[in-house]
PDB file of C-alpha atoms and ligand atoms in Angstrom:
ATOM      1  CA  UNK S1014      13.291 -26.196  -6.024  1.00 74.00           C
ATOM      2  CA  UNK S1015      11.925 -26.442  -9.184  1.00 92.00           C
ATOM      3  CA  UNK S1016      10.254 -23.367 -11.170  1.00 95.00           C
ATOM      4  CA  UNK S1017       6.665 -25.012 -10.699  1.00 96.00           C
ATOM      5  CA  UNK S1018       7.154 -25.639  -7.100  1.00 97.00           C
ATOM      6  CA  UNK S1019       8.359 -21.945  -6.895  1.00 98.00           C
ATOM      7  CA  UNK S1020       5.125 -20.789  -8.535  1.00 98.00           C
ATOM      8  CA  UNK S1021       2.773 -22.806  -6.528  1.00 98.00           C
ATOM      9  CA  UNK S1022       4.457 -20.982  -3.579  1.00 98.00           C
ATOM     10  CA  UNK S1023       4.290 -17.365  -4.753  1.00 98.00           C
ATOM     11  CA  UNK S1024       0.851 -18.211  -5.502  1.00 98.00           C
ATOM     12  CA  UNK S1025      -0.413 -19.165  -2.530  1.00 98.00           C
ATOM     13  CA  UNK S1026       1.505 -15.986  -0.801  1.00 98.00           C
ATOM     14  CA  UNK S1027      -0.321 -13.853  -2.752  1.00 98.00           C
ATOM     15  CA  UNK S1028      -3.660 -15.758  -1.933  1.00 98.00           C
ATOM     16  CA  UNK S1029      -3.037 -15.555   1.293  1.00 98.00           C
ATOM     17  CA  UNK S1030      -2.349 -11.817   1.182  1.00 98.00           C
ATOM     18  CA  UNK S1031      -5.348 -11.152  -0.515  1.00 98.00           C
ATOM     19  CA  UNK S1032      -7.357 -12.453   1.901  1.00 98.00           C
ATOM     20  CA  UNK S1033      -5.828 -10.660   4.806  1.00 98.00           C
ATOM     21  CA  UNK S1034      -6.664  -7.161   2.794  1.00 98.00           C
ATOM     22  CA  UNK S1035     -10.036  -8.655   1.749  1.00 98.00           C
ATOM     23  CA  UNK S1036      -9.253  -8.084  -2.032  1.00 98.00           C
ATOM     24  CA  UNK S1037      -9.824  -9.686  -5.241  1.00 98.00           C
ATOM     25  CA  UNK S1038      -7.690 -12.676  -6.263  1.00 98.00           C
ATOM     26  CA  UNK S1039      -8.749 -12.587  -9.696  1.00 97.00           C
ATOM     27  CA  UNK S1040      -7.428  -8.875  -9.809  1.00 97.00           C
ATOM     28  CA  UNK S1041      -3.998  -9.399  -8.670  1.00 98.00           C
ATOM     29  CA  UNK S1042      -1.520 -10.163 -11.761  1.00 98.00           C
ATOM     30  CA  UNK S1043       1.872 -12.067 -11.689  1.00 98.00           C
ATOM     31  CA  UNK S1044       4.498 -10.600 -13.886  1.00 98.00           C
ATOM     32  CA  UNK S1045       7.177 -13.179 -14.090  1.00 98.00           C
ATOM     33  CA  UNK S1046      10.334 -11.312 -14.637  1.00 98.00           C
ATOM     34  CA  UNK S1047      12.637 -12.625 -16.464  1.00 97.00           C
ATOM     35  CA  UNK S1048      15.523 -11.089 -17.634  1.00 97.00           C
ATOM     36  CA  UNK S1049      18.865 -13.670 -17.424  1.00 95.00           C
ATOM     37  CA  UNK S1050      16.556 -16.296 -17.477  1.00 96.00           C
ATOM     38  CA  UNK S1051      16.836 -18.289 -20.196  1.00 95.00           C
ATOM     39  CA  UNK S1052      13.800 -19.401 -22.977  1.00 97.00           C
ATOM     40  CA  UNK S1053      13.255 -23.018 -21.614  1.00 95.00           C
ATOM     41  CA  UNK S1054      12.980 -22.141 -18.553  1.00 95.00           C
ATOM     42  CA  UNK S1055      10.253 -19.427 -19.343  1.00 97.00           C
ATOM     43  CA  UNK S1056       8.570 -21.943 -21.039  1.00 97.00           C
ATOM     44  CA  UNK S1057       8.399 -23.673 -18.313  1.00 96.00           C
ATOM     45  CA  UNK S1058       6.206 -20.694 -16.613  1.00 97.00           C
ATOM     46  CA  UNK S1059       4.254 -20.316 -19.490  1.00 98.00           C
ATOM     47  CA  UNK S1060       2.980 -23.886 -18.806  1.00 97.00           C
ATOM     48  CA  UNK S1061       1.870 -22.986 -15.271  1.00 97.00           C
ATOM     49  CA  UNK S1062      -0.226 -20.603 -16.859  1.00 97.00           C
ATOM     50  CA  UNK S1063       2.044 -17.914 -16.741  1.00 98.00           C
ATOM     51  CA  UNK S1064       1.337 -15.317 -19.801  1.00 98.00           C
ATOM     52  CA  UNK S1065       2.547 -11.859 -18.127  1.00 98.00           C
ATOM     53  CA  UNK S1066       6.560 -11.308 -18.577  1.00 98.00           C
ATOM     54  CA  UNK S1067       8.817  -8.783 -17.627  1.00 98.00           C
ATOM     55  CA  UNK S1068      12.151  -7.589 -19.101  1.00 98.00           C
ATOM     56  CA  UNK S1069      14.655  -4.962 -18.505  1.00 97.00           C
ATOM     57  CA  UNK S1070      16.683  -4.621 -21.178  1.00 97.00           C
ATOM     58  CA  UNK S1071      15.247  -4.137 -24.959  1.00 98.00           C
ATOM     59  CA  UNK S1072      17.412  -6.296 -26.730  1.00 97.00           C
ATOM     60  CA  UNK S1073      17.281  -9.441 -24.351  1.00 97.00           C
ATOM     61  CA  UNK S1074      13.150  -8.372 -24.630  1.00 98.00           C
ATOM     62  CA  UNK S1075      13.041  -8.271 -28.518  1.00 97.00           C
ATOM     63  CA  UNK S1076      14.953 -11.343 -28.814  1.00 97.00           C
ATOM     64  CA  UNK S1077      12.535 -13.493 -26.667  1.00 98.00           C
ATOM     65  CA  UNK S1078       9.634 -11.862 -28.157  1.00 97.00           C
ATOM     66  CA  UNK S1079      10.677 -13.278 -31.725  1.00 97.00           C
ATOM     67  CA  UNK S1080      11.399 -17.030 -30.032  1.00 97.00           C
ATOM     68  CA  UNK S1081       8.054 -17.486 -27.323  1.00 97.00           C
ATOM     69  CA  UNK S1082       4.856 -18.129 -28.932  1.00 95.00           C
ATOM     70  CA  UNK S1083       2.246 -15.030 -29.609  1.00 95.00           C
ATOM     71  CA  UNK S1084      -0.504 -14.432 -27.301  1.00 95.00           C
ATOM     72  CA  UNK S1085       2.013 -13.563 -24.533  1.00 98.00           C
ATOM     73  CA  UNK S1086       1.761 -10.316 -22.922  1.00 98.00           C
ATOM     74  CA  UNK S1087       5.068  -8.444 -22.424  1.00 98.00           C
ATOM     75  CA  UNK S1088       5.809  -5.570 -19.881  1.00 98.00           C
ATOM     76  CA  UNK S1089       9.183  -3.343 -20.452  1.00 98.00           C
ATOM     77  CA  UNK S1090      10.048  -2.521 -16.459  1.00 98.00           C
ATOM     78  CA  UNK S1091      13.435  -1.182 -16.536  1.00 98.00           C
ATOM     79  CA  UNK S1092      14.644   2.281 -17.650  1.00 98.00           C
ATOM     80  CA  UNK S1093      14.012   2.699 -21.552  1.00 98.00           C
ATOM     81  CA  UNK S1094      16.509   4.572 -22.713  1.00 98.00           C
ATOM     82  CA  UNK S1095      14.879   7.350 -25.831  1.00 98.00           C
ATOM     83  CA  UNK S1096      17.360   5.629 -28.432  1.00 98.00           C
ATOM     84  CA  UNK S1097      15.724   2.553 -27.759  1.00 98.00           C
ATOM     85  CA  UNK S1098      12.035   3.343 -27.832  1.00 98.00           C
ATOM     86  CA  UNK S1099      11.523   2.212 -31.482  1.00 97.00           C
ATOM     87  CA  UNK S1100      12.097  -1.016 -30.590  1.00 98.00           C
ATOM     88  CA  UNK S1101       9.605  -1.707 -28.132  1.00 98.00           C
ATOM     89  CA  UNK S1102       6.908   0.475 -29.975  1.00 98.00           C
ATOM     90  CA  UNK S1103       4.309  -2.222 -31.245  1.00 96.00           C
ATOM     91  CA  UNK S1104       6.177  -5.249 -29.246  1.00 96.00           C
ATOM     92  CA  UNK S1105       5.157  -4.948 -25.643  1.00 98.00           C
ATOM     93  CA  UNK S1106       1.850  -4.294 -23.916  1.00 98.00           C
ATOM     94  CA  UNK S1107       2.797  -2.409 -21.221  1.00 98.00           C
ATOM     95  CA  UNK S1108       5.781   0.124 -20.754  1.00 98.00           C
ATOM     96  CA  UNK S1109       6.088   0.560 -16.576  1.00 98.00           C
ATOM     97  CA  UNK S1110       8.980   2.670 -16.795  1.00 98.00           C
ATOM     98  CA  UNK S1111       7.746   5.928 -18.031  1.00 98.00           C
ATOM     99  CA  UNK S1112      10.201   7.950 -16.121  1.00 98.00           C
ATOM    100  CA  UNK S1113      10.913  11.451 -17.700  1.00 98.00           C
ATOM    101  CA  UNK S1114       9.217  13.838 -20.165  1.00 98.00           C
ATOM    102  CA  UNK S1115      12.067  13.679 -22.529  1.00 98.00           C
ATOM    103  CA  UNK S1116      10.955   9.368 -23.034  1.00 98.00           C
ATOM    104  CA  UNK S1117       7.259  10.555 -23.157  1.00 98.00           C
ATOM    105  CA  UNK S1118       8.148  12.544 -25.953  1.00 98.00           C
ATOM    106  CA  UNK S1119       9.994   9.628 -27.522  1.00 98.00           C
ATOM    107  CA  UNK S1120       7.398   7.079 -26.802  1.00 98.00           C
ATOM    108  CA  UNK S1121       4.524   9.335 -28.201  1.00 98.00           C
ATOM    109  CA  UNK S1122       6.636  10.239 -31.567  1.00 98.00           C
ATOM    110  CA  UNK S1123       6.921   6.703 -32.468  1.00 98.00           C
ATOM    111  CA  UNK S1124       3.763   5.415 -31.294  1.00 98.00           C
ATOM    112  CA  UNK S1125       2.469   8.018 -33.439  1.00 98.00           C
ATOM    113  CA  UNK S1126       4.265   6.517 -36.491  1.00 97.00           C
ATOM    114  CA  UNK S1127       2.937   3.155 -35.912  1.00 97.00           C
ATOM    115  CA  UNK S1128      -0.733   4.894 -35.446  1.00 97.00           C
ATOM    116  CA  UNK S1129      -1.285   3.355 -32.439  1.00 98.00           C
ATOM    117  CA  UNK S1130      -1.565   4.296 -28.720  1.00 98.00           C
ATOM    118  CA  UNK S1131       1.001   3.346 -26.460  1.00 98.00           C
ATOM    119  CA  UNK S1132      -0.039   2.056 -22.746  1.00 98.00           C
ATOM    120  CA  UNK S1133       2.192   3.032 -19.972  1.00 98.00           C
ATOM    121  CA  UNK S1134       2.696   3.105 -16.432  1.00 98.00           C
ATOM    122  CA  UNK S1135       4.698   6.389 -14.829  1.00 99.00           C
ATOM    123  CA  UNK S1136       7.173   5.259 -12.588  1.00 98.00           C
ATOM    124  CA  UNK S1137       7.445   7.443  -9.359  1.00 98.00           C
ATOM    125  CA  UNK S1138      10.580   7.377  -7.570  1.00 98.00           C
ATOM    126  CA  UNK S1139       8.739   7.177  -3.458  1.00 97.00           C
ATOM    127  CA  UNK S1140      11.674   7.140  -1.834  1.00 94.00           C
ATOM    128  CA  UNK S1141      13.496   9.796  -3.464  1.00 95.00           C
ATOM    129  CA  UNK S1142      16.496   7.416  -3.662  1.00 95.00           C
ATOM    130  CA  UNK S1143      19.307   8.919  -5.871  1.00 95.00           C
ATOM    131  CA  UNK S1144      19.837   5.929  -7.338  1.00 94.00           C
ATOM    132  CA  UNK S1145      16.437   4.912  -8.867  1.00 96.00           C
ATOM    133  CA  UNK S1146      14.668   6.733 -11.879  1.00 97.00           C
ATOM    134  CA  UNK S1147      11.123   7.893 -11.613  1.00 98.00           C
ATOM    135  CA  UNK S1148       9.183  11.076 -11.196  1.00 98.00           C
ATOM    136  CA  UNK S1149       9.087  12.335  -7.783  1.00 98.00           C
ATOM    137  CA  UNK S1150       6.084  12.524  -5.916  1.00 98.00           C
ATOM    138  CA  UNK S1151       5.805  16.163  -6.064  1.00 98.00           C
ATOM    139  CA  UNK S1152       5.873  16.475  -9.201  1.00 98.00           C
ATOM    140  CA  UNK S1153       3.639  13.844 -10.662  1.00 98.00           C
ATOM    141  CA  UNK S1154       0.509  16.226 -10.660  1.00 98.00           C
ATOM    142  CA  UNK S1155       2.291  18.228 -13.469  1.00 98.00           C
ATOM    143  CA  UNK S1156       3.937  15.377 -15.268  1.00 98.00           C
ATOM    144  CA  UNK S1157       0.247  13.983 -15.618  1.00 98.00           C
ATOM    145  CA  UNK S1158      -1.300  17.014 -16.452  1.00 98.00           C
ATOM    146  CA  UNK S1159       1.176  17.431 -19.275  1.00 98.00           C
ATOM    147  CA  UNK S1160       0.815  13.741 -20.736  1.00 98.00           C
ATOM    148  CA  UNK S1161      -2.423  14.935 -21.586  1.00 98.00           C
ATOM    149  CA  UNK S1162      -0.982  16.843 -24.662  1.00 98.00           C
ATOM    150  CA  UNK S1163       0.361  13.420 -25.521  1.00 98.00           C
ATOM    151  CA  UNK S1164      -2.875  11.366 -27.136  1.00 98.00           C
ATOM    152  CA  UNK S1165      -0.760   8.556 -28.380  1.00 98.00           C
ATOM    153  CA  UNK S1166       0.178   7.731 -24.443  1.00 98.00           C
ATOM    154  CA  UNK S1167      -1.879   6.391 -21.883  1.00 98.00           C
ATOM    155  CA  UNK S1168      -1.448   6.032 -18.736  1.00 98.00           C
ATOM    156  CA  UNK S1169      -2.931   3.442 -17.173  1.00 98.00           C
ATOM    157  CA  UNK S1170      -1.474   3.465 -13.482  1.00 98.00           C
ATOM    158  CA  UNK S1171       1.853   4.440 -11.504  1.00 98.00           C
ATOM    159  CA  UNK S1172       4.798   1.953 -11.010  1.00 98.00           C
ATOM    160  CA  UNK S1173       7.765   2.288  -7.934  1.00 98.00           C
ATOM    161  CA  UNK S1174      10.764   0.207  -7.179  1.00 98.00           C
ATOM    162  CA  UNK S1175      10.577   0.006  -3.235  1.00 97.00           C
ATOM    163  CA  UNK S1176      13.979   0.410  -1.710  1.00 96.00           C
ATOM    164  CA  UNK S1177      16.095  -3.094  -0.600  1.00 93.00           C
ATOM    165  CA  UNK S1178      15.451  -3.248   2.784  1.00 94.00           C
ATOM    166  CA  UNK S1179      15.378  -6.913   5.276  1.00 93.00           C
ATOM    167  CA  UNK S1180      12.202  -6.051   6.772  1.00 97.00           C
ATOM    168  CA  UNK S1181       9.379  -5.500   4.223  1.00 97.00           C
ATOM    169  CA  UNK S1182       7.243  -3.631   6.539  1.00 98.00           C
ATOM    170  CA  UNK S1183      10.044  -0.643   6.318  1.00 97.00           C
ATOM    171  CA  UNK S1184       8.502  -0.119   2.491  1.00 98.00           C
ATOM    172  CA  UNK S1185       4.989  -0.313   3.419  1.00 98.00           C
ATOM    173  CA  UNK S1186       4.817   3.646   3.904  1.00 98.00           C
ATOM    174  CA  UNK S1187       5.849   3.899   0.080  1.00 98.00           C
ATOM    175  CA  UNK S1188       3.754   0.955  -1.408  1.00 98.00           C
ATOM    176  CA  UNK S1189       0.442   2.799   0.600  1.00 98.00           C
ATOM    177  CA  UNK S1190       1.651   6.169  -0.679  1.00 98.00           C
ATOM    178  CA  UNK S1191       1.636   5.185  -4.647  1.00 98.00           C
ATOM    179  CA  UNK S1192      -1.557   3.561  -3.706  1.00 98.00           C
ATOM    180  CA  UNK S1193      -3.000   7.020  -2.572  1.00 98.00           C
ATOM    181  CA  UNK S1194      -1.512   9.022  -5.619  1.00 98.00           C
ATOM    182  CA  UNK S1195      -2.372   6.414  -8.032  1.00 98.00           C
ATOM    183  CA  UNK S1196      -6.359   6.999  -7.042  1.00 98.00           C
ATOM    184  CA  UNK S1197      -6.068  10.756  -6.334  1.00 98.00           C
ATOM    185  CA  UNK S1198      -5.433  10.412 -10.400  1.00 98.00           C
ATOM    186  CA  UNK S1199      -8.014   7.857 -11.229  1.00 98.00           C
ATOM    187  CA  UNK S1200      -5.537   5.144 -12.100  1.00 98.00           C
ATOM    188  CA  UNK S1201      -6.139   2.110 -11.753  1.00 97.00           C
ATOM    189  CA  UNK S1202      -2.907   0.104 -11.690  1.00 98.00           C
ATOM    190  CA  UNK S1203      -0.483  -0.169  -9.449  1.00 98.00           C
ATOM    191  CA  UNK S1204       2.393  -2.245 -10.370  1.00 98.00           C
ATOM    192  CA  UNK S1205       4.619  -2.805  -7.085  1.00 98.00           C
ATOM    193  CA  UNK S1206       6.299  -5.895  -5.256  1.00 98.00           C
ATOM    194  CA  UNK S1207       8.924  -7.892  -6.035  1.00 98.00           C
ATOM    195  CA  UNK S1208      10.544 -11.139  -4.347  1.00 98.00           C
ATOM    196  CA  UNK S1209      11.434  -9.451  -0.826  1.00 97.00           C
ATOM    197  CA  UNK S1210       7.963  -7.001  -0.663  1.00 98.00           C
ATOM    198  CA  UNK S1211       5.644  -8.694  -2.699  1.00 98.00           C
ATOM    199  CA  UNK S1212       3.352  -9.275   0.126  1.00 98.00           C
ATOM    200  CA  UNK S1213       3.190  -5.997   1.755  1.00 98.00           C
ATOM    201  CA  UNK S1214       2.691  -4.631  -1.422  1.00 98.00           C
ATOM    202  CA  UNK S1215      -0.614  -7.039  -2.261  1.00 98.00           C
ATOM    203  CA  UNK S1216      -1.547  -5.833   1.472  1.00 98.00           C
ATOM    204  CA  UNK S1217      -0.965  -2.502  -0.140  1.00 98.00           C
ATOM    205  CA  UNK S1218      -3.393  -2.830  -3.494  1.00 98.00           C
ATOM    206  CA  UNK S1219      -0.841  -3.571  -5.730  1.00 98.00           C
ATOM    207  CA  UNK S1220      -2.381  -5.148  -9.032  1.00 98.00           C
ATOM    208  CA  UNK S1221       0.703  -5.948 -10.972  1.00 98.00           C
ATOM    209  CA  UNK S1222       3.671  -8.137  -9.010  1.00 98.00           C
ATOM    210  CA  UNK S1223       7.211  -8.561 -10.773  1.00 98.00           C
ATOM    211  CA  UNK S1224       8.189 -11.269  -9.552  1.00 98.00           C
ATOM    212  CA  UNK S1225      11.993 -12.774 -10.660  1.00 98.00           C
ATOM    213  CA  UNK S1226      13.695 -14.275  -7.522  1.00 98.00           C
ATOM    214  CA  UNK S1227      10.463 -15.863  -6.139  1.00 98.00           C
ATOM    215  CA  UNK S1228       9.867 -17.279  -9.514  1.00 98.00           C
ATOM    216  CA  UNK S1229      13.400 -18.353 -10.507  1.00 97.00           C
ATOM    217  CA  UNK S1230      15.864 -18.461  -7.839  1.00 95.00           C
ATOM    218  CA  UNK S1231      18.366 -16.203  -7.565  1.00 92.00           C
ATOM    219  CA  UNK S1232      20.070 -14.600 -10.741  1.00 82.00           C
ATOM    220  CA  UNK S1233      24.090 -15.869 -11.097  1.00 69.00           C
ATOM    221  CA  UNK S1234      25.296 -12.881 -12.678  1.00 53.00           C
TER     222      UNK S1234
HETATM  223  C1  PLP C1863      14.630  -7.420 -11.591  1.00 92.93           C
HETATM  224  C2  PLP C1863      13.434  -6.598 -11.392  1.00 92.93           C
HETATM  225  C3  PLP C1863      12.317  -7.101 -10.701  1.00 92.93           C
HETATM  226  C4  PLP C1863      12.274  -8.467 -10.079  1.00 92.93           C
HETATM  227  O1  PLP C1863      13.129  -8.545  -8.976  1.00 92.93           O
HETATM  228  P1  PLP C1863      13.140  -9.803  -7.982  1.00 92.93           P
HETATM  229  O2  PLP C1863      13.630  -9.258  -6.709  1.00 92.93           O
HETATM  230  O3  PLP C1863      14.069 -10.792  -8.589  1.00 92.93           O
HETATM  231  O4  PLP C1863      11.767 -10.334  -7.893  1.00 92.93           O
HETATM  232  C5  PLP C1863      11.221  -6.270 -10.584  1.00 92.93           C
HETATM  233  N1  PLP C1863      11.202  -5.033 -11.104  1.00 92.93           N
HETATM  234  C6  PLP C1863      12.241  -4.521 -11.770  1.00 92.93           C
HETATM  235  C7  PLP C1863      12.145  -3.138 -12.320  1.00 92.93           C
HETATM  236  C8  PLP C1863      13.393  -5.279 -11.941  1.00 92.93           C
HETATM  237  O5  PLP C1863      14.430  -4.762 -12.605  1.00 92.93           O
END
């Protein structure tokens, strides 16, 4: 199937979603992620009225960001490593992967040199898999707390990467638990879902899906 046909699809899952949880449509924001996926085919989004994008890596994300037109917003959502900060500093929107103090430093150095503010999302490692990056749960409270000594950062919401599970419902319990720490903060985003949980995660308030898979078929390599 065809990246439009794909689209329509996701689409209507999420409208359907919303109306099971009685929320918003208009509220609920596809991120089409797509890292490995080449320009004409992004394009090809962009024409289904697709202007959020996601990337992983910096230098596949700089590299697109100098071929697509502007007006695009872009969202960093994999691990930034510190060395790599000063090239995403004025390029994207929206970093989702603010996952230690050591990047917050980083980000707010050179965010500072550019004189702007940069918008970020803390990533919060739920499940307290080894394997995934994030601040844990219990000790978000003081990682927030101290990003207020950091006024060229703001954080606009909390981001998780749900563990890969067959059922969905198995990550509900983490999707409704950044939910509740995300508005014991007063955040307001909550960027969660991807191709196997997107559902459960609308269900579950997100506001920001990153959607690859769903969007694109499955990635060769
Ligand atoms: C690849 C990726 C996605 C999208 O994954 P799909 O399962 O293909 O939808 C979402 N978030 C992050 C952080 C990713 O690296």
């Amino acid at each position: 199937m065809g990246v439009r046909e794909n689209l329509q699809q996701v689409r209507e899952k999420v409208r359907l979603a919303a109306v099971r949880a009685g929320r918003d449509l208009e509220k609920i924001n596809i991120i089409a992620v797509t890292k490995r996926v080449e320009v004409s085919r992004m394009q090809e989004v962009i024409q289904q009225g697709i202007i959020d994008l996601g990337e992983n890596r910096v230098q596949e994300l700089t590299k697109k960001i100098t071929v697509l037109p502007a007006g695009l917003h872009w969202h960093m959502i994999g691990h930034l490593q510190t060395n790599k900060v000063k090239y995403v500093i004025g390029q994207v929107d929206l970093i989702h992967s603010l996952d230690s103090w050591t990047l917050a430093e980083e980000i707010h150095r050179h965010a500072d040199n550019h004189g702007m503010v940069a918008r970020v999302l803390v990533q919060v490692n739920i499940s307290g898999e080894k394997t995934k990056y994030g601040i844990s749960p219990e000790e978000l409270p003081d990682f927030l707390l101290a990003l207020r000594d950091l006024p060229q950062i703001s954080v606009h919401g909390l981001m998780t990467v749900a563990p890969n599970v067959q059922n969905p419902e198995e990550v509900r319990p983490y999707f409704r638990e950044l939910r509740l720490l995300a508005a014991g903060h007063n955040l307001e985003h909550l960027s969660m879902g991807m191709t196997n949980d997107f559902e459960v995660a609308v269900e579950e308030g997100a506001d920001m899906l990153r959607l690859g898979t769903a969007i694109f078929g499955s990635r060769e390599n």
